[in-house]
Short mmCIF file of C-alpha atoms in Angstrom, two decimals:
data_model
loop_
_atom_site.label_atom_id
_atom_site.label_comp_id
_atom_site.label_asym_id
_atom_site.label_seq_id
_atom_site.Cartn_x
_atom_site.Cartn_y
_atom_site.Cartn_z
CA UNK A 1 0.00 0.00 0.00
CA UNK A 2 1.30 3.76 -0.84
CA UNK A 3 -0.67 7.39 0.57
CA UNK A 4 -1.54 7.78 4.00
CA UNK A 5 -1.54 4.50 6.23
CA UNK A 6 -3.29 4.41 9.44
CA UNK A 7 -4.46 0.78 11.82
CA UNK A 8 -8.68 1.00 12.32
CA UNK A 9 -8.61 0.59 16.16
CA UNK A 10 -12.49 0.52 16.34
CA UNK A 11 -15.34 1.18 14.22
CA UNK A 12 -18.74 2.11 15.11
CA UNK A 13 -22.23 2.19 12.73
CA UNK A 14 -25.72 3.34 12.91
CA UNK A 15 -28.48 3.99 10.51
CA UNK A 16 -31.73 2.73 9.34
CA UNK A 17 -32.05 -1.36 9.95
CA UNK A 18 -28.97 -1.68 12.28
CA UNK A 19 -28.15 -0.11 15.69
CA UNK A 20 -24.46 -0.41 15.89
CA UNK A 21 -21.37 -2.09 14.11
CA UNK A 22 -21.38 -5.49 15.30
CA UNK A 23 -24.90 -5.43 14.32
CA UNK A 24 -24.23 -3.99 10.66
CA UNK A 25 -21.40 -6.47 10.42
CA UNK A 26 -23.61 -9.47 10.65
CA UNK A 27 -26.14 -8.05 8.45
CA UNK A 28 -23.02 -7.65 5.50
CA UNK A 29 -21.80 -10.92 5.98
CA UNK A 30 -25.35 -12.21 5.19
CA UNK A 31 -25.75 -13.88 9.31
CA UNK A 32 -28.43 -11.61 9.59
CA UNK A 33 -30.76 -10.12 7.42
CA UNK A 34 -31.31 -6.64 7.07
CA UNK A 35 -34.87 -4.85 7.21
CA UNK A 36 -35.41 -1.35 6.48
CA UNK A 37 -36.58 0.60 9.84
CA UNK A 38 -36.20 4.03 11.29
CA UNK A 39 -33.14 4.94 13.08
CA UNK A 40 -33.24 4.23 16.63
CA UNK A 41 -30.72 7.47 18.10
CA UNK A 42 -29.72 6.59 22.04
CA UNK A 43 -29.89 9.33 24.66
CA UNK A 44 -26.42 11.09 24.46
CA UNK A 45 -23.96 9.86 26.90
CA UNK A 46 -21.90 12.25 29.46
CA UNK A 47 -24.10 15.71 28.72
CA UNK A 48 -25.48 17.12 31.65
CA UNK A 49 -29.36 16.47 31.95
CA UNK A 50 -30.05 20.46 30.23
CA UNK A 51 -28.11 19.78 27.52
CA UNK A 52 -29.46 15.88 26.61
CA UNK A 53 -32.60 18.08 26.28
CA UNK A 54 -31.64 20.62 23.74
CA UNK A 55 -29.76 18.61 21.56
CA UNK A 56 -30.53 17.33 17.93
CA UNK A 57 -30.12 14.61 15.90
CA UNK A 58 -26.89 15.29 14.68
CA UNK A 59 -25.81 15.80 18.10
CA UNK A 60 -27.09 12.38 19.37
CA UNK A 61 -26.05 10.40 16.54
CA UNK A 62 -22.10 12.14 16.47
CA UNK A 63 -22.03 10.97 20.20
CA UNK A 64 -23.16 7.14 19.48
CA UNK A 65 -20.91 6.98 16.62
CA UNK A 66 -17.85 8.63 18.43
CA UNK A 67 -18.30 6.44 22.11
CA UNK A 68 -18.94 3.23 20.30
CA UNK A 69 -15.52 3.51 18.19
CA UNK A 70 -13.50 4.60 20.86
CA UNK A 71 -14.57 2.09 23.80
CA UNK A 72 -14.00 -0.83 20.77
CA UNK A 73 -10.81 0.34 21.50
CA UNK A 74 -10.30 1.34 24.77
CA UNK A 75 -8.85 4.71 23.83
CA UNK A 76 -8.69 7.50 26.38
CA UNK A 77 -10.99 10.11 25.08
CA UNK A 78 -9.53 13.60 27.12
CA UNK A 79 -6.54 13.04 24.20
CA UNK A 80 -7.80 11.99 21.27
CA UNK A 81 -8.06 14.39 18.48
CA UNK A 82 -11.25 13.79 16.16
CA UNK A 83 -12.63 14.57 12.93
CA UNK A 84 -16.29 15.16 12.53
CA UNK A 85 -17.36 15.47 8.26
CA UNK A 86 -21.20 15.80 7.63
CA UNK A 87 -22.31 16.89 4.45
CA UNK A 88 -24.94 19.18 5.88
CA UNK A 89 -26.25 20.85 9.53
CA UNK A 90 -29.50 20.12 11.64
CA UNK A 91 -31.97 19.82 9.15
CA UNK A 92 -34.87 20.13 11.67
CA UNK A 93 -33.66 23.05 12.62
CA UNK A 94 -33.01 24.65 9.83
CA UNK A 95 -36.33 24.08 8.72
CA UNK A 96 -37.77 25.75 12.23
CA UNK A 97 -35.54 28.91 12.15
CA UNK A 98 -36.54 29.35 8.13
CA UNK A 99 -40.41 28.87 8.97
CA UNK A 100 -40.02 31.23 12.10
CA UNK A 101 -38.61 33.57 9.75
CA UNK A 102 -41.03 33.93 7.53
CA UNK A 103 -43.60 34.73 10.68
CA UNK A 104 -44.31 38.64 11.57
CA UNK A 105 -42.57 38.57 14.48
CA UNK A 106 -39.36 36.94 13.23
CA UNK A 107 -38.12 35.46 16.62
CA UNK A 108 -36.04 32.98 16.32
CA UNK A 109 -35.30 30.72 19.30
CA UNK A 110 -31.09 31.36 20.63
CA UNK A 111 -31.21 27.47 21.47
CA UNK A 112 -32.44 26.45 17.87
CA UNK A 113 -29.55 28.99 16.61
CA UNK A 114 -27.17 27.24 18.96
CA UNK A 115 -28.10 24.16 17.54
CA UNK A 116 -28.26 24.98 13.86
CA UNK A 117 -24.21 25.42 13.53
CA UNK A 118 -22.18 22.89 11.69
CA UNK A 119 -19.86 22.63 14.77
CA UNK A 120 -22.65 22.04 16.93
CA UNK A 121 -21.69 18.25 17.72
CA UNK A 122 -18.29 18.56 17.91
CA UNK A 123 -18.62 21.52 20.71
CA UNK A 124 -21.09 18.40 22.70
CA UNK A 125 -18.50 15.57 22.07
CA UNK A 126 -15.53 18.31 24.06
CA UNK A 127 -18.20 18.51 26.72
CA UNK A 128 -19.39 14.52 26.83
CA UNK A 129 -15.61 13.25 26.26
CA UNK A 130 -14.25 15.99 28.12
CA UNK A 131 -11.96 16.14 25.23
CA UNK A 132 -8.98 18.24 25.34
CA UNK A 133 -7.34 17.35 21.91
CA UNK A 134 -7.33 18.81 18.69
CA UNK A 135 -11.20 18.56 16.89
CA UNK A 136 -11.47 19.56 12.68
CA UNK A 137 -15.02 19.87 11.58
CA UNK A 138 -15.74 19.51 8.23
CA UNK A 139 -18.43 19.41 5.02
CA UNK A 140 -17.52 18.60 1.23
CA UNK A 141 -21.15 17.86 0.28
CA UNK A 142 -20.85 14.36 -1.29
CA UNK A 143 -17.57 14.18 -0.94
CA UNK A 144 -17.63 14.60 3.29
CA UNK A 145 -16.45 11.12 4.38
CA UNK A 146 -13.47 10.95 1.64
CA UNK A 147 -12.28 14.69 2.82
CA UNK A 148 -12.54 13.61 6.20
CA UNK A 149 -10.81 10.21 5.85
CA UNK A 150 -8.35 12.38 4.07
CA UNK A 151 -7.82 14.77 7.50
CA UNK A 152 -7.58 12.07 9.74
CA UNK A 153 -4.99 10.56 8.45
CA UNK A 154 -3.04 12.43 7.66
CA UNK A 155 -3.09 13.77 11.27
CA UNK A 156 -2.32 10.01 11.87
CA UNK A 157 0.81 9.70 9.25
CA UNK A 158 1.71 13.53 10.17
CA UNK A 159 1.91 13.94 13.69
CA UNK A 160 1.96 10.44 14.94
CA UNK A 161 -1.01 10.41 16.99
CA UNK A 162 -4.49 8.52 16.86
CA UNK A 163 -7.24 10.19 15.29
CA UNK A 164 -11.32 9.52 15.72
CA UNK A 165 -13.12 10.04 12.40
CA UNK A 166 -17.02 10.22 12.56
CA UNK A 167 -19.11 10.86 9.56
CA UNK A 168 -22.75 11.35 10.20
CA UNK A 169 -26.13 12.64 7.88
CA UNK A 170 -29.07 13.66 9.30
CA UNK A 171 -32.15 14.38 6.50
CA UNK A 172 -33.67 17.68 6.43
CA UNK A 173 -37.73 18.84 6.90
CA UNK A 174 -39.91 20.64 4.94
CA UNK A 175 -38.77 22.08 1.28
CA UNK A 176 -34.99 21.69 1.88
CA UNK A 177 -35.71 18.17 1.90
CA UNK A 178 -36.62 18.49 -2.00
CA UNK A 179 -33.67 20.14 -2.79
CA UNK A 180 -31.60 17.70 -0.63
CA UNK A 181 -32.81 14.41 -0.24
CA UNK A 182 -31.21 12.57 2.48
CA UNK A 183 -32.14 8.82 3.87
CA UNK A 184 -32.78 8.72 7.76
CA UNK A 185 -30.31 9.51 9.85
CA UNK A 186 -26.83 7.38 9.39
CA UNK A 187 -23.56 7.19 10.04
CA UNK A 188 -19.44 5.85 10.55
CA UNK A 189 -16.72 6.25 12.95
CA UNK A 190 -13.21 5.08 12.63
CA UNK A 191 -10.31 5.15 15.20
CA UNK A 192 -7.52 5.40 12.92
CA UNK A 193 -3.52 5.48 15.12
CA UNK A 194 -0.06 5.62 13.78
CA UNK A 195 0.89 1.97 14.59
CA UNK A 196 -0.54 -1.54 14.77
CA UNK A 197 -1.61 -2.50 17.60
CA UNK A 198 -3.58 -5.58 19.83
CA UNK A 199 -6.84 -3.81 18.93
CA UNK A 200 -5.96 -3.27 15.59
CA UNK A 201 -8.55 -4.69 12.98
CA UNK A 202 -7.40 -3.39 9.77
CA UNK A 203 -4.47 -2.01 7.62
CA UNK A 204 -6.24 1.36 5.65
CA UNK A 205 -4.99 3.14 3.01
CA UNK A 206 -5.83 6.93 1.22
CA UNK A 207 -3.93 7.06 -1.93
CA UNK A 208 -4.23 9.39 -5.21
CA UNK A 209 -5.83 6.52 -7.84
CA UNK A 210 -8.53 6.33 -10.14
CA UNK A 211 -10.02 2.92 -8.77
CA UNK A 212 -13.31 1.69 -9.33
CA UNK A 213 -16.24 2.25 -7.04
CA UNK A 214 -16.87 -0.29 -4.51
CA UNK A 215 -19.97 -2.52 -3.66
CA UNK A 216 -20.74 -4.47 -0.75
CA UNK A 217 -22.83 -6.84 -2.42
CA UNK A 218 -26.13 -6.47 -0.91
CA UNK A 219 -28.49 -3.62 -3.00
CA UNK A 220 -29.75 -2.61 -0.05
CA UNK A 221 -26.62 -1.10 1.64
CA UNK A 222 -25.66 0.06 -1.82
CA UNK A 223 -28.28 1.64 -2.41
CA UNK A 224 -27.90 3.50 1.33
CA UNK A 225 -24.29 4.59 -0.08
CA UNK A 226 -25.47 6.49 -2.79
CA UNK A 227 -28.11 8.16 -0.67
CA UNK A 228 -25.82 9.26 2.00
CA UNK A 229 -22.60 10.90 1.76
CA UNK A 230 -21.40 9.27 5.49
CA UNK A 231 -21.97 5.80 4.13
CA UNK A 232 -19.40 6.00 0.73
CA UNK A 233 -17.60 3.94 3.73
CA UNK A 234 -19.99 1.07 3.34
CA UNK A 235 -17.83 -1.13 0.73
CA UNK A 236 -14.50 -0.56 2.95
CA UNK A 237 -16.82 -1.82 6.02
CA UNK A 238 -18.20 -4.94 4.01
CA UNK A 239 -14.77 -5.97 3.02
CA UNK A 240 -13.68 -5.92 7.26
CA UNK A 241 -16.36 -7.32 7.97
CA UNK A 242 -15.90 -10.41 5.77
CA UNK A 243 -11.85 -9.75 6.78
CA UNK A 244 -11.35 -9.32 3.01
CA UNK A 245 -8.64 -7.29 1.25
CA UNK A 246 -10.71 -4.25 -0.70
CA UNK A 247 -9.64 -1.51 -2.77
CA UNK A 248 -12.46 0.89 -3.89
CA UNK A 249 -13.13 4.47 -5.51
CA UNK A 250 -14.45 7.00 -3.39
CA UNK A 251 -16.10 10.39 -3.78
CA UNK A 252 -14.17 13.28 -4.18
CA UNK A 253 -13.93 17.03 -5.62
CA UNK A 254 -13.53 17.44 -9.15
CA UNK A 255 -9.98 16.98 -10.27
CA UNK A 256 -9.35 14.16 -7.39
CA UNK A 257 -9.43 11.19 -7.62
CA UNK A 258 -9.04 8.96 -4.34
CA UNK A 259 -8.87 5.41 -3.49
CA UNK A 260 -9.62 3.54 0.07
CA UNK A 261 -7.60 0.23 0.41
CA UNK A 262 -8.09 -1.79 3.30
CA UNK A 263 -6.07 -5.08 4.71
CA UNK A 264 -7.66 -7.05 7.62
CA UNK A 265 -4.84 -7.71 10.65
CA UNK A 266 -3.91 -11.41 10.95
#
């Protein structure tokens, strides 16, 4: 493998049909079957009770996604730096602050607008994880979960230290939903570090390469890919969960193109 190289320490999923990665990995390798559902978002672990009751989707579904793929493996979460890539905000509320807009009055609630900023779960994962580290936030539309893979590591190659990637969608309401049509709410985490190690599942590679998209092989989950801009990941998870060697295309701007390549540890 050439590009950035990073070990997947843990890996987290949740989305419509499957509540977490273990889950999800059964349902890829064909143990269990898959069946479409809504997504079932847990009460956010370590806010205080005020904040559990302000917070979004995004919020709660960044927090599942970041605490599953960190206790897989047992990292301390005060110094781990993080990623978060979404290729959009709160949708719900969004849609609330636009329709309270167009009212006489115009007043718009300062929790909503709290809410409604891109950075919104990453300032809630600081105060969950009492996280100290460095934290990048970032949105590249369709491209989001390539851009962020992309960030992390190269934190990872560049400055030696583990990284915890989480990629998340949440659908918007009302006529943004028209313009943007997202699946229910969904999403990825990977702890990517410098080195292997005991809790090391995978070998990952980003490198510059024209490679062909992935599949998983179920139409289903492909299908959920396309839709949603956190699950491109979906044919690099099918391959470790079937502890296959994968190399697939991903998403990116124009003029770059980007490959994932992925080697299960012995």
């Amino acid at each position: 493998m050439t590009g950035l190289v990073g070990y997947l320490d843990g890996v987290a999923a949740l989305g419509p049909g499957f509540d977490n990665w273990p889950m999800l990995a059964a349902q890829l390798r064909g143990e269990q079957p898959w069946q479409a559902a809504p997504t079932q978002l847990p009460a956010p672990q370590g806010l205080p009770s005020a904040e559990r009751r302000r917070v979004g989707k995004p919020v709660r579904l960044a927090l599942a996604l970041g605490f599953e793929a960190a206790a897989m493996s047992g990292a301390a979460l005060t110094h781990l730096a993080t990623v978060f890539a979404a290729s959009g905000g709160d949708g719900d509320n969004m849609h609330m602050m636009c329709t309270a807009l167009a009212e006489p009055d115009r007043a718009v609630s300062p929790t909503r607008f709290t809410n409604s900023v891109h950075n919104a779960p990453a300032g809630y994962w600081g105060i969950a994880a009492h996280a100290e580290a460095p934290c990048n936030v970032l949105s590249a539309y369709d491209a989001s979960f390539s851009m962020g893979l992309l960030d992390a590591l190269g934190q990872v190659q560049a400055e030696r230290r583990s990284v915890l990637l989480i990629c998340y969608d949440t659908p918007y309401a009302g006529p943004l939903a028209d313009l943007r049509p997202l699946p229910e709410p969904c999403g990825t985490a990977m702890l990517l570090s410098p080195q292997p190690g005991p809790a090391s599942l995978a070998r990952i590679a980003l490198r510059v390469d024209a490679a062909a998209p992935g599949t998983t092989g179920h139409a289903a989950f492909d299908a959920l890919a396309h839709a949603a801009p956190s699950m491109r990941a979906l044919p690099a998870l099918a391959a470790l969960a079937r502890r296959e060697h994968g190399s697939f295309g991903l998403e990116a701007p124009a003029g770059l193109a980007l490959a994932i390549e992925l080697e299960p540890c012995a």
